[in-house]
PDB file of C-alpha atoms and ligand atoms in Angstrom:
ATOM      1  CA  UNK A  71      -2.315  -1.049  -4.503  1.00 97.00           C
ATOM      2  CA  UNK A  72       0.622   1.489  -4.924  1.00 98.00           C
ATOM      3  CA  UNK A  73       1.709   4.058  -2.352  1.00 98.00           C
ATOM      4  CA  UNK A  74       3.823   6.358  -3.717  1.00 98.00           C
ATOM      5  CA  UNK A  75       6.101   7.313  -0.205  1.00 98.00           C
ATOM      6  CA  UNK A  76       7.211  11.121  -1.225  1.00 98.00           C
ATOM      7  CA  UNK A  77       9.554  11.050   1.914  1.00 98.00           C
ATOM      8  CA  UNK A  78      11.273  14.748   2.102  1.00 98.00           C
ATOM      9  CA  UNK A  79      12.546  14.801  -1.446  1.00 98.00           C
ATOM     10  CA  UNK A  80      12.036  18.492  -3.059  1.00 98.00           C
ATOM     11  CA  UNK A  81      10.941  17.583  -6.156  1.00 97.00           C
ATOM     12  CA  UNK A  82       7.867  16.371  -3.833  1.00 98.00           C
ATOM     13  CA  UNK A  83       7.840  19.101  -1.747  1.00 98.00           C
ATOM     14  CA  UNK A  84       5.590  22.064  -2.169  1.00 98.00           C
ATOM     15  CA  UNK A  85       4.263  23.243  -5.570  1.00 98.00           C
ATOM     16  CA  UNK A  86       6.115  20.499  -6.694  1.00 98.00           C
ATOM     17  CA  UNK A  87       4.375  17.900  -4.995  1.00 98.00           C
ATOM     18  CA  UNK A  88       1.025  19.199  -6.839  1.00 98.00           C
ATOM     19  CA  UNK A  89       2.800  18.917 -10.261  1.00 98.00           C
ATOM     20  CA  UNK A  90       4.402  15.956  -9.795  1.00 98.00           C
ATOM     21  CA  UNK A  91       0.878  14.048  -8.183  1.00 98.00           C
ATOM     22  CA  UNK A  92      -1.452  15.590 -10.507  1.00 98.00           C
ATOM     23  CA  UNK A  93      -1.685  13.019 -13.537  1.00 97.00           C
ATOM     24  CA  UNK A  94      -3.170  10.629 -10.551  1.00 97.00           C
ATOM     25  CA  UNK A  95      -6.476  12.578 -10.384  1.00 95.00           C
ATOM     26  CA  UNK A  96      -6.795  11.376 -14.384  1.00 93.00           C
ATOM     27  CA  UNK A  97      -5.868   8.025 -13.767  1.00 93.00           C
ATOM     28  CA  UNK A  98      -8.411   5.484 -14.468  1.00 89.00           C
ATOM     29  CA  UNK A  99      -7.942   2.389 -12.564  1.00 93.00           C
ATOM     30  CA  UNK A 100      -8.881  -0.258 -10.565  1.00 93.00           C
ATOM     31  CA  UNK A 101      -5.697  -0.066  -8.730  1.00 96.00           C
ATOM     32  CA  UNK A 102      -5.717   2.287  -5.896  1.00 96.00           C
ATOM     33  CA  UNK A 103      -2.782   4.544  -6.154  1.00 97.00           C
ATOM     34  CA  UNK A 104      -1.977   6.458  -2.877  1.00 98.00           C
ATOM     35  CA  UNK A 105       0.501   9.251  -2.423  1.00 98.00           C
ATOM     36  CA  UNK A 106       1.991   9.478   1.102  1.00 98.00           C
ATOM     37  CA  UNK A 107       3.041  12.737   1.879  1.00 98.00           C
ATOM     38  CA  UNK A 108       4.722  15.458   3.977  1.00 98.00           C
ATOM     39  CA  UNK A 109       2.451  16.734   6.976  1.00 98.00           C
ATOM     40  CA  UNK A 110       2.878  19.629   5.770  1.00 98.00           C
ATOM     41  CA  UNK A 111       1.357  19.074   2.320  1.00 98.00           C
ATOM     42  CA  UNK A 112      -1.637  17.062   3.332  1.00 98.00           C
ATOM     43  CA  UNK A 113      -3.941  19.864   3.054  1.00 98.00           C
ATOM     44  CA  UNK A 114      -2.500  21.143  -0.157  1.00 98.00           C
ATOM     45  CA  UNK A 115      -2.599  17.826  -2.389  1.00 98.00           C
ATOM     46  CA  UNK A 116      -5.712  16.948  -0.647  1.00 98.00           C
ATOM     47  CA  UNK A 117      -7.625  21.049  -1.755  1.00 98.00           C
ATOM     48  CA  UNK A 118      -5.841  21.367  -5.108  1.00 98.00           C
ATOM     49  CA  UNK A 119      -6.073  17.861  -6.437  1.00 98.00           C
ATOM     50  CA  UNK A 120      -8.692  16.342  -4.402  1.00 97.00           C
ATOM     51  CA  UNK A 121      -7.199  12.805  -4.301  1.00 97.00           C
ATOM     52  CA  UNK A 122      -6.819  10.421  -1.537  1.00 98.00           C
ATOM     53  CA  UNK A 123      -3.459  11.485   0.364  1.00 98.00           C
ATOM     54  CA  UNK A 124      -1.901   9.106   3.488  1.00 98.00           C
ATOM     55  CA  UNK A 125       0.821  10.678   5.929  1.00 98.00           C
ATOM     56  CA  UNK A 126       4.395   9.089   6.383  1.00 98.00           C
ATOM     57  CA  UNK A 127       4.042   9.079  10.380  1.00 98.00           C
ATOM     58  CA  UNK A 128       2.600  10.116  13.381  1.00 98.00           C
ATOM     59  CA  UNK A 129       3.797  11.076  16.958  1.00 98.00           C
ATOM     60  CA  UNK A 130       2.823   9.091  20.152  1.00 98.00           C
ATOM     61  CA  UNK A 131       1.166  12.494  21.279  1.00 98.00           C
ATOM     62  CA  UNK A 132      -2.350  13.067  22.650  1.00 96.00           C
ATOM     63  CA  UNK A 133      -3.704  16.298  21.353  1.00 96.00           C
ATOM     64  CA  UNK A 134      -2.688  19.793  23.495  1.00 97.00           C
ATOM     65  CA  UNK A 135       0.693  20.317  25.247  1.00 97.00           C
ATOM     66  CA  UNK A 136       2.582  18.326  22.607  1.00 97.00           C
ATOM     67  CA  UNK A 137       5.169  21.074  20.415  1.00 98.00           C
ATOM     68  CA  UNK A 138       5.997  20.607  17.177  1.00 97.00           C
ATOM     69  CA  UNK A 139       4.687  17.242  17.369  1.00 98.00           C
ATOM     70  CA  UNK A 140       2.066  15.560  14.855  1.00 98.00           C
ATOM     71  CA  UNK A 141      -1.128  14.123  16.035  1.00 98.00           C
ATOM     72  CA  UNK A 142      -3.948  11.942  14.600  1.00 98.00           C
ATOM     73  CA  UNK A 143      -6.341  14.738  14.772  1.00 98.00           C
ATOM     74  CA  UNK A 144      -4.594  17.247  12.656  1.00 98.00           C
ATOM     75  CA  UNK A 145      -3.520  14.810  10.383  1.00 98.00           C
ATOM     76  CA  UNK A 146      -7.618  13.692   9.650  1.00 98.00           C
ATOM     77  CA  UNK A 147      -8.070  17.752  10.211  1.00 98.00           C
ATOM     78  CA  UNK A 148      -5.531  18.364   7.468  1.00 98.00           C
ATOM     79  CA  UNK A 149      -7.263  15.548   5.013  1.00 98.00           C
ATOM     80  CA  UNK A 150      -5.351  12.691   5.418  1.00 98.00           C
ATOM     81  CA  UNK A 151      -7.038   9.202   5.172  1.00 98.00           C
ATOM     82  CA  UNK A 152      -4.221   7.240   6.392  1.00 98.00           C
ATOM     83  CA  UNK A 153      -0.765   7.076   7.938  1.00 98.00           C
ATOM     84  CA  UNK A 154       2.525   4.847   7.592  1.00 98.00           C
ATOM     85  CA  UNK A 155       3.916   4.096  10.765  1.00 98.00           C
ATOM     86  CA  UNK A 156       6.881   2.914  11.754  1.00 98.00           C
ATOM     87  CA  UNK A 157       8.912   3.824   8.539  1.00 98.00           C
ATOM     88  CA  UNK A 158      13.011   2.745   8.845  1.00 97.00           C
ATOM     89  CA  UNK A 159      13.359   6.424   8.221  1.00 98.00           C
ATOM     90  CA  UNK A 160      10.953   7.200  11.513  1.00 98.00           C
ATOM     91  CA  UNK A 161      11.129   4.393  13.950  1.00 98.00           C
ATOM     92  CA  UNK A 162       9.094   3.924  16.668  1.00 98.00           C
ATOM     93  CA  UNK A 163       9.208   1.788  19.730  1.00 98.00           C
ATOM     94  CA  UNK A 164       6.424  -0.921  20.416  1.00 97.00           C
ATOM     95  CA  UNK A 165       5.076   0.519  23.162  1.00 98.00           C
ATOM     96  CA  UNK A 166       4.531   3.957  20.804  1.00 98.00           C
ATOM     97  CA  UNK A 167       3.371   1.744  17.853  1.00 98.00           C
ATOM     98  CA  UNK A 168       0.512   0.350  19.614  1.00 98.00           C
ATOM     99  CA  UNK A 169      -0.447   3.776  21.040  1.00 98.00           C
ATOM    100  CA  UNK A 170      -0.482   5.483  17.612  1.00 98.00           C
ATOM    101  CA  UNK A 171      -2.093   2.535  16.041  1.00 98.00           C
ATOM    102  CA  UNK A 172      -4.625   3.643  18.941  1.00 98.00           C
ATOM    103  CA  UNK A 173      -4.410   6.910  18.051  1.00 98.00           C
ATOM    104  CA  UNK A 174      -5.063   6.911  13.716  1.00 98.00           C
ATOM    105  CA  UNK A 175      -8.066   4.558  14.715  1.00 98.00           C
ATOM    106  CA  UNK A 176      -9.714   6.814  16.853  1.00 98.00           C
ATOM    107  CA  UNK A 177      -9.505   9.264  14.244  1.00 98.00           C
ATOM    108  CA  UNK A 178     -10.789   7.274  11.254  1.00 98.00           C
ATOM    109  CA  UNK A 179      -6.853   7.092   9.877  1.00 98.00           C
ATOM    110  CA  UNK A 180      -6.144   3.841   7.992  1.00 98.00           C
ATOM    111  CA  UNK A 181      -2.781   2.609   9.282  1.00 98.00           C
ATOM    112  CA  UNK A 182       0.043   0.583   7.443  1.00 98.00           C
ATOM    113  CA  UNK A 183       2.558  -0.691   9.789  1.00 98.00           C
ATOM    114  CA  UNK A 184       5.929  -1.223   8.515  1.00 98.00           C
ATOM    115  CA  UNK A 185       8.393  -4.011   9.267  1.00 98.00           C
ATOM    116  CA  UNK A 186      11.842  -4.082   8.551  1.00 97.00           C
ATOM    117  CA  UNK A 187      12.798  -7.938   9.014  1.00 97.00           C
ATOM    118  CA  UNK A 188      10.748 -10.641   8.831  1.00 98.00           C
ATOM    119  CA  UNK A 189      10.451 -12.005  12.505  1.00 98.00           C
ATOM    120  CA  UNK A 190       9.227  -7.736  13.024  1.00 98.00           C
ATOM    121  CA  UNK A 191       6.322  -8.225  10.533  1.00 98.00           C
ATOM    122  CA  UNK A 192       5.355 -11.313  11.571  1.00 98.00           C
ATOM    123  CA  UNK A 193       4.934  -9.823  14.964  1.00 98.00           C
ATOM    124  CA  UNK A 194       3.072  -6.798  13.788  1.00 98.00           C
ATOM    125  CA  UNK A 195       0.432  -9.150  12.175  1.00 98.00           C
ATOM    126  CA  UNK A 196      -1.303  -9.442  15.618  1.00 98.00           C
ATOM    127  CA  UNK A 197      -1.600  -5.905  15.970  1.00 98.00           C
ATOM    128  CA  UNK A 198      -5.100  -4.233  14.550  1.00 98.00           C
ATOM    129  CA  UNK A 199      -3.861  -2.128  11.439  1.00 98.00           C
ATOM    130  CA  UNK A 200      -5.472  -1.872   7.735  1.00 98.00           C
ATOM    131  CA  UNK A 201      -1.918  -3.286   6.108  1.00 98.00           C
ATOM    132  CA  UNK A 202       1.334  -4.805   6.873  1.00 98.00           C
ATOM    133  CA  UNK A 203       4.861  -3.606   4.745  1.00 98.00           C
ATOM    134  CA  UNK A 204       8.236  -5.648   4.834  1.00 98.00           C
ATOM    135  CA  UNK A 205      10.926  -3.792   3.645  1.00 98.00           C
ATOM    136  CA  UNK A 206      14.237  -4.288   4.312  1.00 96.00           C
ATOM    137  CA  UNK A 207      15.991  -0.685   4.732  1.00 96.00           C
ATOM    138  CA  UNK A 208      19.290  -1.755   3.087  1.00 97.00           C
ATOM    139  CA  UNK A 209      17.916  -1.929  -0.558  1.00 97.00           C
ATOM    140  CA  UNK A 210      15.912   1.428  -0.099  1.00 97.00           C
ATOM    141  CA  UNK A 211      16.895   3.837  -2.816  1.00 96.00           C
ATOM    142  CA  UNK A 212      19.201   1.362  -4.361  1.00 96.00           C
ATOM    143  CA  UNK A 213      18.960  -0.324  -7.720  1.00 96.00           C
ATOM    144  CA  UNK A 214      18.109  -4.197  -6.417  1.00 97.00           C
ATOM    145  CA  UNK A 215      14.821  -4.246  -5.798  1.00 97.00           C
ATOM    146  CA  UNK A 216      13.128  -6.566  -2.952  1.00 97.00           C
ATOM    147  CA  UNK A 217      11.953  -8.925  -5.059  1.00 96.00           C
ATOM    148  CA  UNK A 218      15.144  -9.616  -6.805  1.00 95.00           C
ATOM    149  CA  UNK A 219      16.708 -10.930  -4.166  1.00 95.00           C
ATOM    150  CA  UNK A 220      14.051 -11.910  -0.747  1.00 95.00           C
ATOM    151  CA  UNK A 221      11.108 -13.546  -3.188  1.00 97.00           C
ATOM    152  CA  UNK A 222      11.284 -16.861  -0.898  1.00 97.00           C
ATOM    153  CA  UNK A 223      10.535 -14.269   2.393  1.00 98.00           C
ATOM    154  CA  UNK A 224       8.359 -12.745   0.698  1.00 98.00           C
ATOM    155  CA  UNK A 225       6.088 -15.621   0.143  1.00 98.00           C
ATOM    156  CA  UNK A 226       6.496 -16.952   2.976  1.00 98.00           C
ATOM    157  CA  UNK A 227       5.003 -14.010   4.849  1.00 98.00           C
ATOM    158  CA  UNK A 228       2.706 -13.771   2.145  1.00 98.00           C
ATOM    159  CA  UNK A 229       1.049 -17.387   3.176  1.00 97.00           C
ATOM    160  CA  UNK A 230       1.354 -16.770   6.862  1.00 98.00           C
ATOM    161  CA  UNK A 231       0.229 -13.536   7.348  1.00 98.00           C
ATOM    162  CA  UNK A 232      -3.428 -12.525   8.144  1.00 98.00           C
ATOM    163  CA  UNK A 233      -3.302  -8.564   6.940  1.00 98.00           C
ATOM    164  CA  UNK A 234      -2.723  -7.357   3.168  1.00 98.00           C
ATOM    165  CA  UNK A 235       1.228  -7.616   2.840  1.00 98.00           C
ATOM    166  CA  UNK A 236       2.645  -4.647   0.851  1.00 98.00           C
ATOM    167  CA  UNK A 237       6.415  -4.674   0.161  1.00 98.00           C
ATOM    168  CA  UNK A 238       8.806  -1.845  -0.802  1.00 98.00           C
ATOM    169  CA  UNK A 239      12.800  -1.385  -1.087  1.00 98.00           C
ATOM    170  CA  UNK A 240      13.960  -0.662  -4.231  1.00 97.00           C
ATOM    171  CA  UNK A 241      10.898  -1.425  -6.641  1.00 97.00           C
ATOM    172  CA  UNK A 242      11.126   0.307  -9.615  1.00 95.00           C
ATOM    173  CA  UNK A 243       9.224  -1.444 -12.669  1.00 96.00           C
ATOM    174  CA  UNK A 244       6.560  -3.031 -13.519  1.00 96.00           C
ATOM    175  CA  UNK A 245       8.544  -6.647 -13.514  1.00 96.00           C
ATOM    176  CA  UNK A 246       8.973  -6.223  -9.454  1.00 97.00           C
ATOM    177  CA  UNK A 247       5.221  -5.646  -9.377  1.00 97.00           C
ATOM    178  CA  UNK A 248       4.456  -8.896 -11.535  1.00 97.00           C
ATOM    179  CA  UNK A 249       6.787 -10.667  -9.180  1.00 97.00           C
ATOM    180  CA  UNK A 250       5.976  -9.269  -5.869  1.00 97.00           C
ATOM    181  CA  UNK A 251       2.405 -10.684  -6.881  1.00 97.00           C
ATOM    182  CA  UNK A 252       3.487 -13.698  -7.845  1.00 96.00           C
ATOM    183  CA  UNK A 253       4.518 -13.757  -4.063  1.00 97.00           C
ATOM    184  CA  UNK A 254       1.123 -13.183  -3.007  1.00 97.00           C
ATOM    185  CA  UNK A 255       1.962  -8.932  -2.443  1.00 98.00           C
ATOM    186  CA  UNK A 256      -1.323  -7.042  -2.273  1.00 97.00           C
ATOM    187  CA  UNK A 257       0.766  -3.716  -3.394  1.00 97.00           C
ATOM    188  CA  UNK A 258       3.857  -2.169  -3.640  1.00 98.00           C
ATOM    189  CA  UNK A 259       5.372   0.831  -1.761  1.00 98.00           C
ATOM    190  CA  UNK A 260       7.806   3.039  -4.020  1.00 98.00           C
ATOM    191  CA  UNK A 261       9.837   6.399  -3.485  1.00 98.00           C
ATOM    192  CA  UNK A 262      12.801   7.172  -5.044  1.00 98.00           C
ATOM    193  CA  UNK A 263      12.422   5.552  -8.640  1.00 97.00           C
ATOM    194  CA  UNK A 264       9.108   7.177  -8.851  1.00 98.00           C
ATOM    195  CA  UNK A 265       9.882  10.875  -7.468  1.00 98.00           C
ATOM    196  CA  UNK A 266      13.269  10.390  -9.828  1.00 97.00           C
ATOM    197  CA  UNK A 267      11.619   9.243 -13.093  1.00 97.00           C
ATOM    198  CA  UNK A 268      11.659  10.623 -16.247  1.00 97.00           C
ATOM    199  CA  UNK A 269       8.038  10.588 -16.432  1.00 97.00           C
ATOM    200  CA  UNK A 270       6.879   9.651 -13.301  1.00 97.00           C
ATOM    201  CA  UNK A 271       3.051   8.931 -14.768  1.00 97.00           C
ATOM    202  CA  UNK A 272       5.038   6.543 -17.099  1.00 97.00           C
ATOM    203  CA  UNK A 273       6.164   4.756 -14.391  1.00 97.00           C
ATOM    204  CA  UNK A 274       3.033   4.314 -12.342  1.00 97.00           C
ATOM    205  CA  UNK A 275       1.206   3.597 -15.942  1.00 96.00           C
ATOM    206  CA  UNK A 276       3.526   1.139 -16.442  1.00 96.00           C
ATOM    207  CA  UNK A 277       3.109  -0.308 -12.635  1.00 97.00           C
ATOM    208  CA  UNK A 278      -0.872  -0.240 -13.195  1.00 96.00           C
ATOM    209  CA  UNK A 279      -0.670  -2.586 -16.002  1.00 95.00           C
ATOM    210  CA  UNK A 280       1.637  -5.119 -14.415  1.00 96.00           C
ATOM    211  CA  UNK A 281      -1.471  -5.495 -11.661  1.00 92.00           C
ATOM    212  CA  UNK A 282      -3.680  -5.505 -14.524  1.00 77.00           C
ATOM    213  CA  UNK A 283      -4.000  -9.384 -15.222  1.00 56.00           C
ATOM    214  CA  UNK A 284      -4.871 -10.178 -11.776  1.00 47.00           C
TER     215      UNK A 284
HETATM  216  O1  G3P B 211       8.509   3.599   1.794  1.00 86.00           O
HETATM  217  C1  G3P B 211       9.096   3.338   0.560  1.00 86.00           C
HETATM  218  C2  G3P B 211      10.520   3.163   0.619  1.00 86.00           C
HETATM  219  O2  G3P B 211      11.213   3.240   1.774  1.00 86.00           O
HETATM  220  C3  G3P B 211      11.170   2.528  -0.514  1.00 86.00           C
HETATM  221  O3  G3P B 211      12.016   3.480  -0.999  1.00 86.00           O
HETATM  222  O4  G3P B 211      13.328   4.605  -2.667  1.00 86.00           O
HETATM  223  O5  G3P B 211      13.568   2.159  -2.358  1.00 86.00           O
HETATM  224  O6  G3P B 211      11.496   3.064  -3.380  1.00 86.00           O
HETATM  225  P1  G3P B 211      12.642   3.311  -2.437  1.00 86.00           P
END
């Protein structure tokens, strides 16, 4: 699996978010590929390109007197089929985390629960979510990818855990993906080298074909 985190970055923003997704919706492969997106451009990527489309979070909130705040419903209203929780960029606290786990599940939302150490996702693996993510927030957006230098966690958690692990921090080629699954990774979780390629459909080609062998 890829998930393809847009975070807030303009050139995934908008208009821009429809012409930098759109290759996906040509995309033959076995390999799910799934963007996660601004709230505010669920509705958009999922009416113009019809393609499955994941939030990047979701407020401990029960629907009504709740301001500005984003709930399950509207994100399953809006077309989302999934949410990322718990993002280094948008902590939450346990106690919120179970409650929007809760929360997505009630509203048919798949849920990937991110840890940022290892002792955190091990943790997390008791808790009923779709998939796990380690990533460790000090190699996010940097050149050193996750795998270059945490393999031995990584396989570690890979063994011990019961849920799909996905890892992210960093990736940016299609040698991280052939090691993260030599690791025992189910997928990968990418932002900045993707929204920043060249040719981003390049890039995600070339990821595809790294999972290819399996
Ligand atoms: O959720 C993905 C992420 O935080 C990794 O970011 O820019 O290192 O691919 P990046």
């Amino acid at each position: 699996m890829i998930f393809l985190n847009l975070k807030t970055y303009k050139e995934a923003t908008g208009k821009r978010a429809i012409k930098l997704l759109s290759f996906l919706k040509k995309i033959k492969s076995k390999i799910k590929i799934i963007p996660i997106a601004q709230a505010t451009d669920i509705y958009r990527i999922k009416k113009e390109l019809g393609i499955e489309v994941w939030a990047q979070h979701l407020d401990p909130i029960d629907e009504g007197r709740a301001t500005g705040y984003i709930s399950a419903f509207s994100l399953k209203q809006a077309g989302a089929s999934g949410v990322l929780i718990n993002h280094s960029e948008h902590k939450l606290e346990k106690k919120a985390i179970i409650f929007v786990i809760k929360k997505a599940k009630e509203n048919s939302l798949k849920t990937l629960l991110v840890g940022h150490t290892k002792e955190m996702v091990l943790n997390f693996d008791k808790l009923p979510i779709d998939f796990l993510a380690y990533e460790d927030e000090r190699l996010i957006a940097t050149e050193t990818s996750i795998l270059e230098t945490q393999a031995s966690i990584i396989k570690d958690l890979a063994q011990k855990l019961k849920h799909p692990l996905i890892v992210g921090a960093g990736i940016k080629s299609g040698e991280d993906v052939k090691n993260a699954l030599l690791c025992g990774v189910k997928g990968v979780l990418i932002a900045s080298h993707f929204v920043k390629a060249k040719s981003p459909k390049k890039m995600v080609k070339e990821l595809i074909s790294s999972f290819s062998p399996q």
